[in-house]
């Protein structure tokens, strides 16, 4: 796992802080302070790309709808196929909320 290289107190504190957020408004406030707008847009885009790949949409459809580069789409696809399952776990938990 890539994060093993930076595992430690500070990263655990960050994850604990995210897990402690209770509302959507809490998330907006925290991430607005923590990240730049571009960082947030990039993370949201990658999650959307993962969702679309999971639904078997084509690169051209994904590129057109999200504006993601083919390099970003390829990287997300590689993570979906050979990663740690983080995207899939998050998407599985989102599905009931989106219905």
mmCIF file of the C-alpha atoms, coordinates in Angstrom:
data_MODEL
# 
_entry.id   MODEL 
# 
loop_
_atom_site.group_PDB 
_atom_site.id 
_atom_site.type_symbol 
_atom_site.label_atom_id 
_atom_site.label_alt_id 
_atom_site.label_comp_id 
_atom_site.label_asym_id 
_atom_site.label_entity_id 
_atom_site.label_seq_id 
_atom_site.pdbx_PDB_ins_code 
_atom_site.Cartn_x 
_atom_site.Cartn_y 
_atom_site.Cartn_z 
_atom_site.occupancy 
_atom_site.B_iso_or_equiv 
_atom_site.pdbx_formal_charge 
_atom_site.auth_seq_id 
_atom_site.auth_comp_id 
_atom_site.auth_asym_id 
_atom_site.auth_atom_id 
_atom_site.pdbx_PDB_model_num 
ATOM 1  C CA . UNK A 1 1  ? 0.000   0.000  0.000   1.00 0.00 ? 1  UNK A CA 1 
ATOM 2  C CA . UNK A 1 2  ? 1.410   3.382  -1.000  1.00 0.00 ? 2  UNK A CA 1 
ATOM 3  C CA . UNK A 1 3  ? 0.327   5.063  2.222   1.00 0.00 ? 3  UNK A CA 1 
ATOM 4  C CA . UNK A 1 4  ? 2.442   2.648  4.259   1.00 0.00 ? 4  UNK A CA 1 
ATOM 5  C CA . UNK A 1 5  ? 5.399   4.864  3.333   1.00 0.00 ? 5  UNK A CA 1 
ATOM 6  C CA . UNK A 1 6  ? 3.885   7.795  5.238   1.00 0.00 ? 6  UNK A CA 1 
ATOM 7  C CA . UNK A 1 7  ? 1.914   5.879  7.887   1.00 0.00 ? 7  UNK A CA 1 
ATOM 8  C CA . UNK A 1 8  ? 2.148   7.528  11.255  1.00 0.00 ? 8  UNK A CA 1 
ATOM 9  C CA . UNK A 1 9  ? 0.506   9.706  13.878  1.00 0.00 ? 9  UNK A CA 1 
ATOM 10 C CA . UNK A 1 10 ? -0.233  12.630 11.570  1.00 0.00 ? 10 UNK A CA 1 
ATOM 11 C CA . UNK A 1 11 ? -1.917  10.524 8.891   1.00 0.00 ? 11 UNK A CA 1 
ATOM 12 C CA . UNK A 1 12 ? -3.907  8.614  11.503  1.00 0.00 ? 12 UNK A CA 1 
ATOM 13 C CA . UNK A 1 13 ? -5.007  11.929 13.006  1.00 0.00 ? 13 UNK A CA 1 
ATOM 14 C CA . UNK A 1 14 ? -6.217  13.050 9.565   1.00 0.00 ? 14 UNK A CA 1 
ATOM 15 C CA . UNK A 1 15 ? -8.199  9.842  9.038   1.00 0.00 ? 15 UNK A CA 1 
ATOM 16 C CA . UNK A 1 16 ? -9.666  10.041 12.548  1.00 0.00 ? 16 UNK A CA 1 
ATOM 17 C CA . UNK A 1 17 ? -10.741 13.615 11.833  1.00 0.00 ? 17 UNK A CA 1 
ATOM 18 C CA . UNK A 1 18 ? -12.485 12.538 8.618   1.00 0.00 ? 18 UNK A CA 1 
ATOM 19 C CA . UNK A 1 19 ? -14.207 9.661  10.395  1.00 0.00 ? 19 UNK A CA 1 
ATOM 20 C CA . UNK A 1 20 ? -15.382 12.052 13.125  1.00 0.00 ? 20 UNK A CA 1 
ATOM 21 C CA . UNK A 1 21 ? -17.234 14.316 10.677  1.00 0.00 ? 21 UNK A CA 1 
ATOM 22 C CA . UNK A 1 22 ? -20.961 13.852 11.154  1.00 0.00 ? 22 UNK A CA 1 
ATOM 23 C CA . UNK A 1 23 ? -22.738 15.928 8.533   1.00 0.00 ? 23 UNK A CA 1 
ATOM 24 C CA . UNK A 1 24 ? -22.299 17.052 4.957   1.00 0.00 ? 24 UNK A CA 1 
ATOM 25 C CA . UNK A 1 25 ? -21.820 20.597 6.279   1.00 0.00 ? 25 UNK A CA 1 
ATOM 26 C CA . UNK A 1 26 ? -19.018 19.329 8.576   1.00 0.00 ? 26 UNK A CA 1 
ATOM 27 C CA . UNK A 1 27 ? -17.351 17.867 5.477   1.00 0.00 ? 27 UNK A CA 1 
ATOM 28 C CA . UNK A 1 28 ? -17.694 21.091 3.501   1.00 0.00 ? 28 UNK A CA 1 
ATOM 29 C CA . UNK A 1 29 ? -16.166 23.128 6.330   1.00 0.00 ? 29 UNK A CA 1 
ATOM 30 C CA . UNK A 1 30 ? -13.320 20.707 7.029   1.00 0.00 ? 30 UNK A CA 1 
ATOM 31 C CA . UNK A 1 31 ? -12.319 20.080 3.430   1.00 0.00 ? 31 UNK A CA 1 
ATOM 32 C CA . UNK A 1 32 ? -12.640 23.773 2.550   1.00 0.00 ? 32 UNK A CA 1 
ATOM 33 C CA . UNK A 1 33 ? -10.038 24.492 5.227   1.00 0.00 ? 33 UNK A CA 1 
ATOM 34 C CA . UNK A 1 34 ? -7.880  21.463 4.393   1.00 0.00 ? 34 UNK A CA 1 
ATOM 35 C CA . UNK A 1 35 ? -7.750  21.407 0.584   1.00 0.00 ? 35 UNK A CA 1 
ATOM 36 C CA . UNK A 1 36 ? -7.582  23.770 -2.332  1.00 0.00 ? 36 UNK A CA 1 
ATOM 37 C CA . UNK A 1 37 ? -10.546 23.924 -4.691  1.00 0.00 ? 37 UNK A CA 1 
ATOM 38 C CA . UNK A 1 38 ? -8.468  22.145 -7.356  1.00 0.00 ? 38 UNK A CA 1 
ATOM 39 C CA . UNK A 1 39 ? -7.525  19.341 -4.965  1.00 0.00 ? 39 UNK A CA 1 
ATOM 40 C CA . UNK A 1 40 ? -11.184 18.797 -4.093  1.00 0.00 ? 40 UNK A CA 1 
ATOM 41 C CA . UNK A 1 41 ? -12.218 18.885 -7.749  1.00 0.00 ? 41 UNK A CA 1 
ATOM 42 C CA . UNK A 1 42 ? -9.531  16.306 -8.592  1.00 0.00 ? 42 UNK A CA 1 
ATOM 43 C CA . UNK A 1 43 ? -10.581 13.921 -5.833  1.00 0.00 ? 43 UNK A CA 1 
ATOM 44 C CA . UNK A 1 44 ? -14.273 14.249 -6.705  1.00 0.00 ? 44 UNK A CA 1 
ATOM 45 C CA . UNK A 1 45 ? -13.455 13.712 -10.386 1.00 0.00 ? 45 UNK A CA 1 
ATOM 46 C CA . UNK A 1 46 ? -11.474 10.535 -9.666  1.00 0.00 ? 46 UNK A CA 1 
ATOM 47 C CA . UNK A 1 47 ? -14.330 9.082  -7.624  1.00 0.00 ? 47 UNK A CA 1 
ATOM 48 C CA . UNK A 1 48 ? -16.776 9.869  -10.441 1.00 0.00 ? 48 UNK A CA 1 
ATOM 49 C CA . UNK A 1 49 ? -14.409 8.246  -12.941 1.00 0.00 ? 49 UNK A CA 1 
ATOM 50 C CA . UNK A 1 50 ? -14.294 5.138  -10.722 1.00 0.00 ? 50 UNK A CA 1 
ATOM 51 C CA . UNK A 1 51 ? -18.101 5.047  -10.579 1.00 0.00 ? 51 UNK A CA 1 
ATOM 52 C CA . UNK A 1 52 ? -18.369 5.358  -14.347 1.00 0.00 ? 52 UNK A CA 1 
ATOM 53 C CA . UNK A 1 53 ? -15.711 2.695  -14.983 1.00 0.00 ? 53 UNK A CA 1 
ATOM 54 C CA . UNK A 1 54 ? -17.540 0.372  -12.604 1.00 0.00 ? 54 UNK A CA 1 
ATOM 55 C CA . UNK A 1 55 ? -20.641 0.919  -14.739 1.00 0.00 ? 55 UNK A CA 1 
ATOM 56 C CA . UNK A 1 56 ? -18.591 -0.103 -17.812 1.00 0.00 ? 56 UNK A CA 1 
ATOM 57 C CA . UNK A 1 57 ? -18.723 3.299  -19.493 1.00 0.00 ? 57 UNK A CA 1 
ATOM 58 C CA . UNK A 1 58 ? -16.136 3.961  -22.184 1.00 0.00 ? 58 UNK A CA 1 
ATOM 59 C CA . UNK A 1 59 ? -13.106 6.198  -21.855 1.00 0.00 ? 59 UNK A CA 1 
ATOM 60 C CA . UNK A 1 60 ? -14.625 8.633  -24.349 1.00 0.00 ? 60 UNK A CA 1 
ATOM 61 C CA . UNK A 1 61 ? -17.893 8.841  -22.386 1.00 0.00 ? 61 UNK A CA 1 
ATOM 62 C CA . UNK A 1 62 ? -15.989 9.390  -19.146 1.00 0.00 ? 62 UNK A CA 1 
ATOM 63 C CA . UNK A 1 63 ? -13.656 11.947 -20.709 1.00 0.00 ? 63 UNK A CA 1 
ATOM 64 C CA . UNK A 1 64 ? -16.597 13.856 -22.181 1.00 0.00 ? 64 UNK A CA 1 
ATOM 65 C CA . UNK A 1 65 ? -18.721 13.859 -19.008 1.00 0.00 ? 65 UNK A CA 1 
ATOM 66 C CA . UNK A 1 66 ? -15.999 14.483 -16.428 1.00 0.00 ? 66 UNK A CA 1 
ATOM 67 C CA . UNK A 1 67 ? -13.256 16.272 -18.314 1.00 0.00 ? 67 UNK A CA 1 
ATOM 68 C CA . UNK A 1 68 ? -10.776 13.737 -16.938 1.00 0.00 ? 68 UNK A CA 1 
ATOM 69 C CA . UNK A 1 69 ? -7.721  12.998 -19.042 1.00 0.00 ? 69 UNK A CA 1 
ATOM 70 C CA . UNK A 1 70 ? -7.151  9.510  -20.386 1.00 0.00 ? 70 UNK A CA 1 
ATOM 71 C CA . UNK A 1 71 ? -4.142  9.315  -18.039 1.00 0.00 ? 71 UNK A CA 1 
ATOM 72 C CA . UNK A 1 72 ? -6.400  9.953  -15.025 1.00 0.00 ? 72 UNK A CA 1 
ATOM 73 C CA . UNK A 1 73 ? -8.966  7.445  -16.272 1.00 0.00 ? 73 UNK A CA 1 
ATOM 74 C CA . UNK A 1 74 ? -6.213  4.845  -16.787 1.00 0.00 ? 74 UNK A CA 1 
ATOM 75 C CA . UNK A 1 75 ? -4.817  5.439  -13.315 1.00 0.00 ? 75 UNK A CA 1 
ATOM 76 C CA . UNK A 1 76 ? -8.229  5.063  -11.699 1.00 0.00 ? 76 UNK A CA 1 
ATOM 77 C CA . UNK A 1 77 ? -8.861  1.908  -13.744 1.00 0.00 ? 77 UNK A CA 1 
ATOM 78 C CA . UNK A 1 78 ? -5.536  0.481  -12.592 1.00 0.00 ? 78 UNK A CA 1 
ATOM 79 C CA . UNK A 1 79 ? -6.527  1.179  -8.981  1.00 0.00 ? 79 UNK A CA 1 
ATOM 80 C CA . UNK A 1 80 ? -9.911  -0.468 -9.496  1.00 0.00 ? 80 UNK A CA 1 
ATOM 81 C CA . UNK A 1 81 ? -8.303  -3.555 -11.015 1.00 0.00 ? 81 UNK A CA 1 
ATOM 82 C CA . UNK A 1 82 ? -5.107  -3.884 -8.994  1.00 0.00 ? 82 UNK A CA 1 
ATOM 83 C CA . UNK A 1 83 ? -5.438  -1.536 -6.015  1.00 0.00 ? 83 UNK A CA 1 
ATOM 84 C CA . UNK A 1 84 ? -6.525  -2.082 -2.452  1.00 0.00 ? 84 UNK A CA 1 
ATOM 85 C CA . UNK A 1 85 ? -10.268 -1.956 -3.068  1.00 0.00 ? 85 UNK A CA 1 
ATOM 86 C CA . UNK A 1 86 ? -10.745 1.514  -1.622  1.00 0.00 ? 86 UNK A CA 1 
ATOM 87 C CA . UNK A 1 87 ? -12.750 2.881  -4.526  1.00 0.00 ? 87 UNK A CA 1 
ATOM 88 C CA . UNK A 1 88 ? -14.974 -0.192 -4.604  1.00 0.00 ? 88 UNK A CA 1 
ATOM 89 C CA . UNK A 1 89 ? -15.618 -0.099 -0.856  1.00 0.00 ? 89 UNK A CA 1 
ATOM 90 C CA . UNK A 1 90 ? -16.578 3.574  -0.992  1.00 0.00 ? 90 UNK A CA 1 
ATOM 91 C CA . UNK A 1 91 ? -18.798 3.112  -4.043  1.00 0.00 ? 91 UNK A CA 1 
ATOM 92 C CA . UNK A 1 92 ? -20.544 0.103  -2.491  1.00 0.00 ? 92 UNK A CA 1 
ATOM 93 C CA . UNK A 1 93 ? -21.378 2.188  0.572   1.00 0.00 ? 93 UNK A CA 1 
ATOM 94 C CA . UNK A 1 94 ? -22.650 5.061  -1.558  1.00 0.00 ? 94 UNK A CA 1 
ATOM 95 C CA . UNK A 1 95 ? -25.036 2.985  -3.679  1.00 0.00 ? 95 UNK A CA 1 
ATOM 96 C CA . UNK A 1 96 ? -27.770 2.607  -1.007  1.00 0.00 ? 96 UNK A CA 1 
ATOM 97 C CA . UNK A 1 97 ? -27.615 6.344  -0.251  1.00 0.00 ? 97 UNK A CA 1 
ATOM 98 C CA . UNK A 1 98 ? -27.981 7.289  -3.922  1.00 0.00 ? 98 UNK A CA 1 
ATOM 99 C CA . UNK A 1 99 ? -31.094 5.169  -4.527  1.00 0.00 ? 99 UNK A CA 1 
# 
